[in-house]
Coordinates of C-alpha atoms in Angstrom, one line a residue:
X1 CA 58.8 139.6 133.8
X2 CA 62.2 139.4 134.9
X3 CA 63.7 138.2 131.8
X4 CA 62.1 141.2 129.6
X5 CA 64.1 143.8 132.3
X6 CA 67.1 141.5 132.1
X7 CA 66.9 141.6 127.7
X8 CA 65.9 145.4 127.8
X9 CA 68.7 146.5 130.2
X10 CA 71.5 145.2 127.7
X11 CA 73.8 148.1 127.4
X12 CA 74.4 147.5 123.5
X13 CA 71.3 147.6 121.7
X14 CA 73.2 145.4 119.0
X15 CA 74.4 142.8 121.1
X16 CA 73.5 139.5 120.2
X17 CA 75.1 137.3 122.7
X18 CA 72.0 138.2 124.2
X19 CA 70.3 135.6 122.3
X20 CA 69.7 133.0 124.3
X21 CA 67.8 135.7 126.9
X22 CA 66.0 136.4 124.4
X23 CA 64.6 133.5 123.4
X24 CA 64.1 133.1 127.3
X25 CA 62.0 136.4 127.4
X26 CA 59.9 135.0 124.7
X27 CA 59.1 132.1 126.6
X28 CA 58.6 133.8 129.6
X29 CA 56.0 136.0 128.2
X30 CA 54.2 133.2 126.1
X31 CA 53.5 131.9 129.7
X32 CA 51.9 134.8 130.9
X33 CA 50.1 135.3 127.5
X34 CA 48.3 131.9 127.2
X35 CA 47.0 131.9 130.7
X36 CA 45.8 135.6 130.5
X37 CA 44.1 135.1 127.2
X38 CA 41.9 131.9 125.8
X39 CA 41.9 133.1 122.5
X40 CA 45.6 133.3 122.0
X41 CA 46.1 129.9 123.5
X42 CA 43.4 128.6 121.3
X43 CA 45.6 129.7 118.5
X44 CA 48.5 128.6 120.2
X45 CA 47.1 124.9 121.0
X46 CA 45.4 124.6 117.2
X47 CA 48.9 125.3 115.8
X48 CA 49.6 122.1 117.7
X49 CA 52.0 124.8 120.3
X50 CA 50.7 123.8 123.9
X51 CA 53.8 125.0 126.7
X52 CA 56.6 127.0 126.1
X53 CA 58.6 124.1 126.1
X54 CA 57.7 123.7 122.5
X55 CA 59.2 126.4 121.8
X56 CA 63.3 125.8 120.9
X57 CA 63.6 128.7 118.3
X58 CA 61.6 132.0 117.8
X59 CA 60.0 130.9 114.5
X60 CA 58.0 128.2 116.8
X61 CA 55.9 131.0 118.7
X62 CA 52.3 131.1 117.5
X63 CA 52.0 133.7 114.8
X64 CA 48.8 136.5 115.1
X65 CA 48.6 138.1 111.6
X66 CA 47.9 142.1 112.1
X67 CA 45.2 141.6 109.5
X68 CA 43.4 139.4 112.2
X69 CA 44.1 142.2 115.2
X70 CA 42.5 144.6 113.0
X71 CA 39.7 142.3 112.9
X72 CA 39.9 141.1 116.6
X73 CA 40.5 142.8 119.8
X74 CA 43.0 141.0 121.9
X75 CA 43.2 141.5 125.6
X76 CA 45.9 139.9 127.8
X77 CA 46.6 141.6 130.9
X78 CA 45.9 144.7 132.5
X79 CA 47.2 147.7 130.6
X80 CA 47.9 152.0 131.4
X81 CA 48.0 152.9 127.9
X82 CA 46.3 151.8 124.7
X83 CA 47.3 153.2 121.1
X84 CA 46.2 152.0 117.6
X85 CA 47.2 151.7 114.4
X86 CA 46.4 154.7 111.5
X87 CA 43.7 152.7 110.4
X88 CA 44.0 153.3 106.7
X89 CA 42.5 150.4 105.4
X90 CA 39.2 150.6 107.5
X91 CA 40.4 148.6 110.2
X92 CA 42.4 149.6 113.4
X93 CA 44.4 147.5 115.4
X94 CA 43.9 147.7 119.1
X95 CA 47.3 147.3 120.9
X96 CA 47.2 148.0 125.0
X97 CA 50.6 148.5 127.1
X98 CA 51.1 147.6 131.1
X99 CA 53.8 149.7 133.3
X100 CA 56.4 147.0 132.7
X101 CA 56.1 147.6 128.9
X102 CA 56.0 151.1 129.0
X103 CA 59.4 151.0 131.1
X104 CA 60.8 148.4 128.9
X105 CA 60.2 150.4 125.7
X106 CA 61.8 153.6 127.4
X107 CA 65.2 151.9 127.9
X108 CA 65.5 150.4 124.3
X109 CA 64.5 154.0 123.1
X110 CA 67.4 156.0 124.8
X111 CA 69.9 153.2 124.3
X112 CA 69.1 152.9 120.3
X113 CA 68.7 157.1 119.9
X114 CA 72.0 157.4 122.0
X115 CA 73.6 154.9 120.0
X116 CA 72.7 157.1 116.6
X117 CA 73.5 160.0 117.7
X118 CA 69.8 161.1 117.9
X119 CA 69.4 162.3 121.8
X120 CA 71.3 165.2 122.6
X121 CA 71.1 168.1 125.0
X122 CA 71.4 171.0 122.3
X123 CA 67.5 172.1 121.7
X124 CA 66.5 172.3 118.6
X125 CA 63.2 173.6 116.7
X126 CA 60.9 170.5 115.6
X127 CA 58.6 170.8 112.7
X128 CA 56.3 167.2 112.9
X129 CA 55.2 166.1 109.6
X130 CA 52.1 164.2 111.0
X131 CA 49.4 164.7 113.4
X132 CA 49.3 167.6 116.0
X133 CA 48.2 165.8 119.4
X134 CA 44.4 165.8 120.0
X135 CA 42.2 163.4 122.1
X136 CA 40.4 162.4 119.4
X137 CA 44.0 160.5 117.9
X138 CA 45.1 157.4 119.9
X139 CA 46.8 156.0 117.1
X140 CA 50.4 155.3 117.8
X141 CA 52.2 157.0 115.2
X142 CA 50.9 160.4 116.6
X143 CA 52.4 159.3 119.6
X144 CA 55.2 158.3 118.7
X145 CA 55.7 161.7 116.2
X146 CA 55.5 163.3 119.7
X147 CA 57.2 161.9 122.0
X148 CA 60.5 161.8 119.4
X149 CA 60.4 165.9 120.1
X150 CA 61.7 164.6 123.6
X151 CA 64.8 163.6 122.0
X152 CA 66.2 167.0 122.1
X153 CA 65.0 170.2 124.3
X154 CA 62.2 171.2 122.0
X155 CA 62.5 175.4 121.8
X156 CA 59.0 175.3 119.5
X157 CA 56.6 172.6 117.8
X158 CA 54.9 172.9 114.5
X159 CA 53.2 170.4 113.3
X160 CA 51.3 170.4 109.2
X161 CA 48.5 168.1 110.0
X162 CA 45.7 170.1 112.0
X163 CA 42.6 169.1 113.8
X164 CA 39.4 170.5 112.0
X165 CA 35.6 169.7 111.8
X166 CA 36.5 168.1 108.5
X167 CA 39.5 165.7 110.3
X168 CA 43.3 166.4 109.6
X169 CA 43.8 168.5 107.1
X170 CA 47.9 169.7 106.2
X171 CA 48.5 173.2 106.3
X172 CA 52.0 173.4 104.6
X173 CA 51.7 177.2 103.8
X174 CA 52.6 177.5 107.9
X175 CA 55.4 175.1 107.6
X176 CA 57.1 177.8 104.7
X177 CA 56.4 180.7 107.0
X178 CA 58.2 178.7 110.1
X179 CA 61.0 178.2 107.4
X180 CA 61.6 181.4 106.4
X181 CA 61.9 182.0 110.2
X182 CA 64.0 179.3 111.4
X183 CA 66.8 179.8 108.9
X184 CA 67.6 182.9 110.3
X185 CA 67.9 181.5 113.7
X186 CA 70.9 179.5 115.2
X187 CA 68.7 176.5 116.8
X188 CA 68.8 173.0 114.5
X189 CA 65.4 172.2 112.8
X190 CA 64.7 168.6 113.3
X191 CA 61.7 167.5 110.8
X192 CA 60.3 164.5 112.4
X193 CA 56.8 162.3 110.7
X194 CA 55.7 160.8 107.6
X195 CA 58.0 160.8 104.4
X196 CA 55.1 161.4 102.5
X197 CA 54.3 164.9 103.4
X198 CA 58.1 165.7 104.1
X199 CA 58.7 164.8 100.1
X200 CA 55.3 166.7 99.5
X201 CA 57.3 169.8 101.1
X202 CA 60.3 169.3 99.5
X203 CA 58.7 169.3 95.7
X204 CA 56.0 172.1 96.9
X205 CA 59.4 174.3 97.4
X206 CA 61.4 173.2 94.6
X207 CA 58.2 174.0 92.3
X208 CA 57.9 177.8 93.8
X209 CA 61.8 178.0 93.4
X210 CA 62.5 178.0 97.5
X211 CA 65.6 177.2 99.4
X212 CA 66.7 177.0 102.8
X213 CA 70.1 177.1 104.6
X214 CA 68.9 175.4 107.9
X215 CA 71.0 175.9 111.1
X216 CA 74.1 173.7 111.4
X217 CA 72.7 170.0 113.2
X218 CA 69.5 170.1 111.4
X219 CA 67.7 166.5 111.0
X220 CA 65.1 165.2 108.6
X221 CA 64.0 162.3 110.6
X222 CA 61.2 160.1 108.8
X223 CA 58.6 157.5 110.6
X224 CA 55.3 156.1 109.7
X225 CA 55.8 155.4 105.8
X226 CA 53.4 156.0 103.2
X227 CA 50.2 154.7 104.3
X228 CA 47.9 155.9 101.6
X229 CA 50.2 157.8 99.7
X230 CA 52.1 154.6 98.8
X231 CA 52.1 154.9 94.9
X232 CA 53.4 158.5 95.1
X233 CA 56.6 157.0 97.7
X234 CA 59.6 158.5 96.3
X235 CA 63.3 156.4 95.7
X236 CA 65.5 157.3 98.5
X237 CA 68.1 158.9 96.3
X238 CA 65.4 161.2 94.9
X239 CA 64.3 162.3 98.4
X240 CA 67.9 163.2 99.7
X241 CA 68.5 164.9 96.6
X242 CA 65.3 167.3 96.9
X243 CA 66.1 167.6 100.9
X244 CA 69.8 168.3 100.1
X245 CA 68.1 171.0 97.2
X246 CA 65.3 172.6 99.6
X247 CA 66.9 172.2 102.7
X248 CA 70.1 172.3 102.4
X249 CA 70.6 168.8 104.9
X250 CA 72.9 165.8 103.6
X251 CA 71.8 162.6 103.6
X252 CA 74.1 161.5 106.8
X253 CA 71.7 164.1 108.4
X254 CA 68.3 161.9 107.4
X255 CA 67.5 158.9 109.6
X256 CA 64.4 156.5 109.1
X257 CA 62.7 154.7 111.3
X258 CA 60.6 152.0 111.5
X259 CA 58.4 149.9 113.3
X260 CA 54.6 149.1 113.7
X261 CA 51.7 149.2 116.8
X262 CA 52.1 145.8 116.9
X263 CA 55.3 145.5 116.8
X264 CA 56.4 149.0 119.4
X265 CA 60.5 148.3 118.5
X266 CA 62.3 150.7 117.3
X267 CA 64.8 150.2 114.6
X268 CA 67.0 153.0 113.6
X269 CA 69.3 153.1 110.1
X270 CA 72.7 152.9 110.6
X271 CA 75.0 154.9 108.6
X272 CA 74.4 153.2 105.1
X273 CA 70.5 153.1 105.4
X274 CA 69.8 150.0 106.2
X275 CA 67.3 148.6 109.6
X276 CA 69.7 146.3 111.5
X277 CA 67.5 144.0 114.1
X278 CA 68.2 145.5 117.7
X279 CA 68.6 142.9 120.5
X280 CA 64.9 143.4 121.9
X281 CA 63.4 141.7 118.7
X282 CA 63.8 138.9 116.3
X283 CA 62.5 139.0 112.0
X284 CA 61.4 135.4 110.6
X285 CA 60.3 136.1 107.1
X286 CA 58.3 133.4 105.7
X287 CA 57.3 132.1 102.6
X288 CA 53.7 133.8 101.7
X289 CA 52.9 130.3 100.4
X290 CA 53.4 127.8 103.2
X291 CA 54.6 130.1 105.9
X292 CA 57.9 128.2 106.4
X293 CA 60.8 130.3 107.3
X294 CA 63.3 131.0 105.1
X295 CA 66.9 131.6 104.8
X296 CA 68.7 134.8 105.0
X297 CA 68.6 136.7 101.4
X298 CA 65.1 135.5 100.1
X299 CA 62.0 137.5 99.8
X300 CA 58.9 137.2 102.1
X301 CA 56.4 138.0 104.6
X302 CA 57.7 139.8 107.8
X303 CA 57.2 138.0 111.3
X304 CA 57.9 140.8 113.8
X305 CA 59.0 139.1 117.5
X306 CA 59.5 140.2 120.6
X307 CA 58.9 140.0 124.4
X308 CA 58.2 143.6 124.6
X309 CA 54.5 143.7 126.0
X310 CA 52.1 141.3 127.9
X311 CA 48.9 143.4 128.2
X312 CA 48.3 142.5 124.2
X313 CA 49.1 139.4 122.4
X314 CA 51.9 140.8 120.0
X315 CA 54.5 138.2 121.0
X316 CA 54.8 137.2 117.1
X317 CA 53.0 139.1 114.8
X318 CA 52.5 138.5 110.9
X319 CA 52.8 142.0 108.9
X320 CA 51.4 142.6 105.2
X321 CA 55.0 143.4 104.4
X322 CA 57.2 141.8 102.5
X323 CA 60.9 142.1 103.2
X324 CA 64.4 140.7 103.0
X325 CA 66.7 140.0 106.0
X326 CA 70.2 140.3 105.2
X327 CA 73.3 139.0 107.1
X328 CA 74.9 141.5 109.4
X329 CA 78.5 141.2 107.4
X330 CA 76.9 142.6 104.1
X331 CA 76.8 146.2 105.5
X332 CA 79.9 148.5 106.0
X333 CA 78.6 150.1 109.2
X334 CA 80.4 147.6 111.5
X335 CA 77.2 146.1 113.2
X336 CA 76.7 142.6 113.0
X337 CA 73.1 142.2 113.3
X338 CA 70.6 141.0 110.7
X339 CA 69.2 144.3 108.8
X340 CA 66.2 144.4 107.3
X341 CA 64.8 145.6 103.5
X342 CA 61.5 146.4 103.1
X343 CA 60.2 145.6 99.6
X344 CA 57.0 146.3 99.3
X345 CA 53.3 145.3 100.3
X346 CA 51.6 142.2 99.3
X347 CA 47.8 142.3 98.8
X348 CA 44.9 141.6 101.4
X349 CA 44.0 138.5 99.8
X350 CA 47.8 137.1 99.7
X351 CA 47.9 137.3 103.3
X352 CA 43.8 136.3 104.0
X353 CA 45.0 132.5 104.2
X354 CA 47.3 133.2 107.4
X355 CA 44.8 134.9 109.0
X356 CA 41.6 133.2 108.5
X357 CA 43.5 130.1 109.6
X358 CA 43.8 131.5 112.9
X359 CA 40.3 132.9 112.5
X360 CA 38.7 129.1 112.3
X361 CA 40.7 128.1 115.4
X362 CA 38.8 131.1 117.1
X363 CA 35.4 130.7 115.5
X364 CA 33.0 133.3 114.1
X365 CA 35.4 135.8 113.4
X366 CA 35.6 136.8 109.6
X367 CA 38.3 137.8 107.9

């Protein structure tokens, strides 16, 4: 895979002369993809795509819905590590990742965090508002939860959602204790995991009448969304206001993430809160209706790209969000990349079309 090293060795993680590799990359790793698995090439060849030279602009790659992965285990290639998705609606996705992958994804990550600000050599305290490790969890947000405390020296890790007999279960009576602790130390606190439990925290303290003047550097750093707790998510204002209130940390000190096991890119906020497209991906959104693409500024369902992995289909992957892609120019923050808004969620049964197209091409798998 020469031109995935080539695309994820580019020094500026926001550099899109790059484009043309990229599109390259993609074609490069459709190759390997359609001879290393029949069903992907069967939904490549019933969408009437047959050789990557039918492919002139990322919108052509075959789109796999993740409702359809959750539903079907893709294999394409041999693979070192395998992680899956939370799982929350019944249904996990299965996504496998070869050494080239793993590589890859470990360049974009220190050339995105560096460019935020995020890696740094001071250690800090981290305080993971998700899963504490345990064989039993492969999903990828537990990983991923982890392996962010490698961003900074990590002096301690405490983590709310512990391993019982009964499954997770959040213990945020530890996480007060650990505060009372930390903010008489110098060390930062990073708080690193879902936004759910992190605003959970931040109204659990505000309704016991508890603050916190957390060491100088201290981060809330948010990944995963809301998964089940959804309904409850909170308006960004209100959540820097209660972490500005409980924490004492401004909102320039909060950075989200996001991304998907389907879709292993990571994109950052920049300074004004918005997820600007890194050079190692692409974002079609399409129109939930006829899946065309559609311009810049309209709402729609998110196509995730990239050349990332080959051990696992997820070239071009259809999520159940829906989002707006915005023209670079429209933020303050000086990049010029796309950025993307995440609007919401569209129902099962808005999306089932998509995938159970791609299910008939296979054959006898429901949707």
């Amino acid at each position: 895979m020469k031109l995935r090293r080539k695309l994820f060795s580019s020094k500026d993680p926001y550099d899109f002369s790059k484009a043309e590799i990229f599109l390259d990359a993609c074609r490069e790793n459709y190759d390997h993809l359609i001879t290393h698995c029949d069903d992907y090439k069967k939904i490549s060849e019933g969408l009437g795509i047959r050789s990557s030279k039918d492919i002139n602009r990322p919108s052509d790659i075959p789109v796999i819905p993740t409702m359809l992965m959750k539903q079907h285990d893709f294999r394409s290639g041999r693979y070192m590590v395998m992680a899956t998705s939370s799982g929350t609606s019944g249904k996990m996705s299965h996504v496998r990742f070869e050494f080239g992958a793993l590589m890859a994804a470990l360049k974009m990550s220190i050339k995105v965090t560096r460019y935020h600000g995020i890696m740094t050599a001071k250690p800090c305290r981290y305080i993971v508002m998700g899963y504490k490790p345990h064989r039993s969890n492969k999903t990828a947000v537990a990983k991923t939860a982890y392996l962010t405390t490698f961003l900074a020296p990590a002096i301690s890790r405490k983590f709310i959602l512990k391993h019982t007999s009964d499954g997770y279960k959040p213990d945020f009576e530890s996480i007060v204790e650990a505060l009372k602790k930390y903010e008489k130390g110098r060390a930062p606190v990073r708080f690193m995991g879902f936004p759910s439990y992190t605003f959970f925290l931040f109204r659990l303290l505000e309704e016991r009448g508890l603050s916190f003047k957390l060491p100088k550097g201290s981060k809330v750093m948010l990944g995963g969304g809301w998964k089940q707790f959804y309904q409850e998510a909170a308006d960004k204002d209100t959540f820097y206001k209660l972490a500005k209130k409980t924490l004492d940390i401004d909102e320039e000190n909060i950075v989200e993430f996001f991304g998907a096991v389907e879709h292993p890119i990571l994109y950052t906020d920049c300074a004004y809160h918005h997820f600007h497209v890194p050079v190692y991906s692409n974002i079609v959104i399409r129109d939930p209706d006829t899946l065309e693409p559609l311009e810049n500024g309209q709402t729609g369902l998110v196509n995730l790209i990239s050349p990332l992995c080959t051990a696992t289909p997820i070239l071009s992957v259809m999520t159940d969000d829906l989002g707006i892609l915005h023209d670079g120019s429209e933020c303050p923050c000086g990049v010029k990349s796309p950025y993307l808004e995440i609007v919401g969620r569209v129902a099962p049964e808005d999306i089932k079309t998509c995938a159970a197209g791609a299910a008939d091409i296979l054959k006898g798998v429901k949707v």
